[in-house]
Amino acid sequence: MAALTGGGQAIFESFLENVPLEKGDFFMQLYTQESTSQAELAASFGLHYLAVAPGGNKGCIDCAQFFEDADLLDEATGGKPIAVIYVEPLLAEDDWISPLLKIFSEHVLCRDTVLLIGTPNAGNLFTAARLLDGRLSEEDRYCLRGFSEKALLDLLAACGFTCEEKSGLTFDRESERARLTASDSIFLSPGSDAFSFIEKLKAVSDQELYTEQFCWMCRPAAPCALKDKAVVSPFLSIVMRTQGTRPAKLAEVLLCLSAQTCTDFEVLLIGHKMDETGRQHTQALIERQPGWLQSRIRLIEVSYGNRTTPLNVGYTAAGGAYICTLDDDDLVTSDWVETFYDLANQNPGAILHCYGYAQPWREVALENGTVGLVSCGPVNSGYCIPFHMVDHLRVNHSPTTVYALPSYLFYQCGFRFNEDLTTNEDWELLMRAAFLCGVSDCDRRTSIYRLWNIDSSRAAHSPQEWEKNRQAVIGQLESERVLVTRPEQLLTDPPYKRYSARLYIDAGMGLSEKYSFESYCNMCGTFLRFAFSLEDLVVDLVSLRIDPGETGDIGVRSPHIILRYRDEREKIYAAADLESNGLFCCEKESFIFLQPDPQFFLSDIDDLGIPAEVEFTGHVFSLDEDHRQWAKSEMQKKEEIAQQEKDLSAILPSEYSEPIKEEPVESTHQKKGQKKGLRTFFRARTDRR
Amino acid sequence: MDGPSVQIQIILKDGNVRQVERMLASLEQAVMLSRDVFQHVGIYMSDCSKAQVLSVSEIDALRKKYRSLDIQYKFSSTSTKARLYNLAAQNSPFTYLVLCSTVTVFPPAFLLSLPGWFTDKQTACVEVRTIPWDNSSHFDSSSRKAIFFTDNCTVFRRDVFHAVGGFDDQHFPSYRYTADLSIRLLREGYQILYISDISVFQEAIPEYPEYGADDKKESTSLSDTIEDLSLLYKYDCQEELEHLLAAYKMSPLLGEVSIYQQFEKQMSENLLPLPVTGISEDLQHHICTLCSVH
């Protein structure tokens, strides 16, 4: 591959055909090692040809003199303007070109000068794939001497030029793919997921992945320095939509922000379709904030589009390294920004995900004519869970306050919210981003998603609209091609999931919530072990109940309850000693629980003293269809027996109606507890924080 | 002082220096906006040895940074919260007392709104809603009248606070002092309001040590429960108290048996508050609800 011929020349000619050129003006070629003379091209447009090169080789003017005095160019052209500057191929080693262009743009060029620039695309897909494979072709090595699209744009900006028209030579995709097929590398085989993922990644950050050579037409512009993000940008950009119609709620969000322990953030308050009253309320609210916060708030008004539009406006205007959405009626804790900041330091580039609560709230009309805001239920920890990729494929489990996205996705990769979606737009974008960046989790609870009785996006859109949008997102997700770097986020049950169990003790007054103890354990394979300390107990146990988790459709094999006494004796109770609200399969020494909330009961406790510890062990397994069938047939048998008993007692006089020994499995022990009477008096500390 | 004035008393029980700074920044703004309303606003911060939030150098730095504020800082190692509030109010010349049990970030309009809450002379104190953790269930949502207040963020008319004798820090030193004072205020014919159209930001850290270095409690829950029992005793909730004591006496748990024994001991040594008779059934019901006795 060498300098452009054929197609490339035609592109530059077509550029010039559409530019008004004065005959007699100059056509300057910056002559590189691999250039071919463009004197004929200049002549065909009636332009004088001038070549510039280092050292004045091949009859060119030495570029060095222009570094000393740019006005010498006027002498060289006799005062005639430079109409066209031609650089092709621009290669990375030609490091004299960009300083020269900068000098020309600042001192001698007029706005009408055209810069034609051609360079191989160092960022093309096929070279990228072969780089990963490690086997570069000669063409690849040549491409790597050129520039990627972004690098070329940056270089032009630094020289004081802007690209006016882009064109180029593209790869013949089919022939390139055919060439790759012969390869023995997954990076170079179009059928492999690895290649597809490379193709996807390239497409995210680079729209020119199939371009072999760039052919651009540029114009001088005011020179500008490249933006130094590290110096001027905050860590987090908080995008907040508002219509100015709920100032009391907005005031609370701003109060939360004024309490942030990490102040490295900016707030983009996007006023969407605000009326005059809303505008006044919002501006007054901003003006009342403490000075440090005021200086971080930008109010941007958007008068068009749907509710997704202001998000795109905000995310595009954001200057932070990360961006998040905060609704103008939610609440965040004082370490909300700090948590994102810490996470970003640990996992830069990943989506930052923390935990959050939901809570029902309502507005109340007060006698003084104002509106009060009141919570009407406890916080719900439904969003206090790690990010789970598979769960998110069907339903969004992440309110916007629990995550922040790298801004790179927006300012470099062109990510935008899908404005065709009137709801679920946040979920769709989150998933697109998650497939690329991965998600980094933190279990700090930093936000409250407030569920309002009125005036919420949930109520503003019909269930049908929500479902339609949900299906659209699912359709989009199903078409995604992804590589997974964190398989644990795909597992339904993470391998080291933390389980909790609860022990209820009966010391003569029945089982009650008050005398219950919690224990946690990490599941090791299928084995569970919970230990409950009873150091505070002062009387003998009559019976106990253990609830090993809340999930149904499980089996527990070989369960044991061990009572350890203060004199170091211990008593072990095996499966045969236990009862449950499930079904016992004697052959397999297993209990089957079809329903949620499995419970084990131990009633005949030997009188060995006061136990200091209770331990529960067992192997948990998921039920298969055989288990379920067996359990259903057993249930049916029990129902039949119960019915027979009922029929018998209806026929016989009461003195003959002996109860059938086998009782229904469920609730036997709950009845026991009730007979003895649950405590009437119990206390809970609900009034303390 | 001729015009109205405010004393803001904050216990730095929870939080860190950055949160205190956010608090002072918010107060600076609130004071500036209300300079035509209040003649003087004093910021009083109390710290303690067990949970010291600010070092001496940090206090100096904050005073320099917020020199427009009148900041008083007191280090205490001997007081319970009720005692500390009483001491703060003892010689206070201010019109209003704002009592905050933890670091608090105030909304800009806080001080501007404050006088409006006391237009009714019967209003003795108002409790202001806190975010992000809101647990407001003890007030009438329309009239704003409340049965009890907490000390999360409560504003008092100082003259009323003095008139009713402040908190009973002897019998309710660290837990039920606000409930006790609530009942006394209502019995005197005052009203308590709950403000839900403005909020302050508070973020308590649950694991933080209890305030007061000299508290020689066996455990927090034990002393709190004793205060509950004392409240039931003081306000003549005899039947409920007996049921509760019986339950503790028969409890299988050592800690609960200890509660019973300690309460009996206090009773025999005449350490309990003097009983008050003539409490309405409604109020007794509220006291029992507050103590979660059903």
Coordinates of C-alpha atoms in Angstrom, one line a residue, chain A residues 248 252-253 255-263 285 287-292 294 331-335 338 357 359 361-362 364-368 370-377 379 445 447-448 450 505 507 509 514-515 517 535-539 679-689, chain B residues 14 16 18-19 22 25-26 29 33 101-102 105-109 112 129-136 139 141-144 150 152 174-176 196-204 210 220-221 224-225 228 239-240 243-244 246-248 250-257 290-294:
Chain A
A248 CA -40.6 21.2 47.5
E252 CA -35.0 18.3 49.2
V253 CA -32.8 16.8 46.5
L255 CA -30.5 19.7 50.3
C256 CA -29.1 16.1 50.0
L257 CA -26.6 17.4 47.5
S258 CA -25.6 20.2 49.8
A259 CA -24.8 17.6 52.4
Q260 CA -22.4 15.6 50.2
T261 CA -19.1 14.8 51.8
C262 CA -17.4 14.6 48.4
T263 CA -18.1 17.8 46.5
L285 CA -34.2 27.7 44.5
E287 CA -30.1 31.2 44.0
R288 CA -30.8 30.3 47.6
Q289 CA -28.3 27.4 47.7
P290 CA -24.9 27.8 49.5
G291 CA -22.4 29.5 47.2
W292 CA -20.2 26.4 46.7
Q294 CA -24.7 27.3 43.4
L331 CA -33.2 11.3 48.1
V332 CA -29.5 10.4 48.5
T333 CA -27.3 10.0 51.5
S334 CA -24.3 12.2 52.2
D335 CA -21.8 9.6 50.9
E338 CA -18.2 9.6 47.8
Y357 CA -33.8 1.6 49.1
Q359 CA -39.9 3.9 50.1
W361 CA -44.2 8.6 50.1
R362 CA -47.2 10.8 49.8
V364 CA -50.4 15.8 52.2
A365 CA -52.4 19.1 52.1
L366 CA -51.7 21.0 55.3
E367 CA -54.1 23.4 57.0
N368 CA -51.8 26.3 56.3
T370 CA -48.8 24.2 51.9
V371 CA -48.0 20.7 50.9
G372 CA -46.2 18.4 53.2
L373 CA -44.2 15.3 52.2
V374 CA -44.5 12.3 54.3
S375 CA -43.2 8.7 54.1
C376 CA -46.0 6.2 54.4
G377 CA -44.1 3.0 54.9
V379 CA -37.8 1.6 53.4
R445 CA -26.9 2.0 50.7
S447 CA -30.2 6.4 48.0
I448 CA -34.0 6.2 48.5
R450 CA -39.4 7.5 46.5
I505 CA -37.1 -21.2 70.7
A507 CA -39.1 -22.2 76.6
M509 CA -44.5 -20.2 76.3
K514 CA -39.4 -12.3 70.1
Y515 CA -37.3 -15.3 71.0
F517 CA -32.1 -15.7 66.6
E535 CA -25.5 -17.7 75.8
D536 CA -28.2 -15.5 77.2
L537 CA -30.7 -18.3 77.7
V538 CA -31.6 -19.1 81.3
V539 CA -34.2 -21.8 81.1
R679 CA -46.9 -14.0 74.4
T680 CA -49.3 -11.1 74.4
F681 CA -46.8 -8.6 75.4
F682 CA -43.8 -7.9 73.2
R683 CA -41.8 -4.8 72.3
A684 CA -40.1 -3.5 69.3
R685 CA -37.8 -0.6 68.9
T686 CA -39.5 0.9 65.9
D687 CA -39.4 4.5 67.2
R688 CA -35.6 4.6 67.3
R689 CA -33.4 5.3 64.4
Chain B
D14 CA -22.3 11.1 64.6
N16 CA -17.1 13.5 60.5
R18 CA -16.6 17.0 56.2
Q19 CA -20.2 16.6 57.3
R22 CA -21.4 20.9 55.1
A25 CA -21.9 26.0 55.0
S26 CA -25.7 25.4 55.1
Q29 CA -26.5 30.5 53.9
L33 CA -30.9 34.8 54.2
S101 CA -29.1 15.2 68.1
T102 CA -26.6 14.8 65.4
V105 CA -27.5 20.2 57.2
F106 CA -30.1 22.9 57.1
P107 CA -32.1 24.1 54.1
P108 CA -31.6 27.7 53.1
A109 CA -35.1 28.7 54.2
L112 CA -36.7 32.3 57.5
R129 CA -38.9 16.3 59.4
T130 CA -35.5 14.7 58.6
I131 CA -34.3 13.3 55.4
P132 CA -33.1 10.9 54.0
W133 CA -34.5 8.6 56.7
D134 CA -38.0 9.7 57.5
N135 CA -40.0 7.9 60.1
S136 CA -42.9 10.3 60.7
F139 CA -48.6 13.4 63.9
S141 CA -50.9 15.0 58.7
S142 CA -53.3 17.9 58.1
S143 CA -53.3 19.9 61.4
R144 CA -49.6 19.1 61.9
T150 CA -38.0 13.5 69.1
N152 CA -33.7 14.8 65.8
S174 CA -30.7 9.3 77.4
Y175 CA -33.8 7.9 75.8
R176 CA -37.3 8.9 76.9
S196 CA -43.5 18.2 57.0
D197 CA -43.2 20.9 54.3
I198 CA -39.6 21.6 55.0
S199 CA -36.9 19.2 56.0
V200 CA -33.4 19.0 57.4
F201 CA -30.7 16.5 56.4
Q202 CA -29.5 14.2 59.1
E203 CA -27.6 11.0 58.7
A204 CA -27.1 9.0 61.9
E210 CA -23.6 6.0 72.7
T220 CA -27.9 0.3 75.9
S221 CA -31.1 -1.7 75.5
D224 CA -33.5 2.2 77.5
T225 CA -36.0 -0.4 78.6
D228 CA -39.7 2.8 79.1
E239 CA -51.8 -2.7 84.1
E240 CA -49.5 -2.6 81.1
H243 CA -47.9 -7.4 82.4
L244 CA -44.6 -6.3 81.0
A246 CA -44.3 -10.3 84.5
A247 CA -43.1 -11.1 81.0
Y248 CA -39.6 -10.0 81.9
M250 CA -40.6 -15.1 83.3
S251 CA -38.4 -14.5 80.3
P252 CA -36.0 -17.3 79.3
L253 CA -33.3 -14.7 78.5
L254 CA -30.9 -13.5 81.1
G255 CA -30.9 -9.9 79.8
E256 CA -34.7 -9.6 80.2
V257 CA -34.6 -11.1 83.7
L290 CA -44.7 4.6 72.0
C291 CA -43.2 2.0 74.3
S292 CA -44.6 -0.7 71.9
V293 CA -46.7 -2.3 74.6
H294 CA -49.9 -3.8 73.3

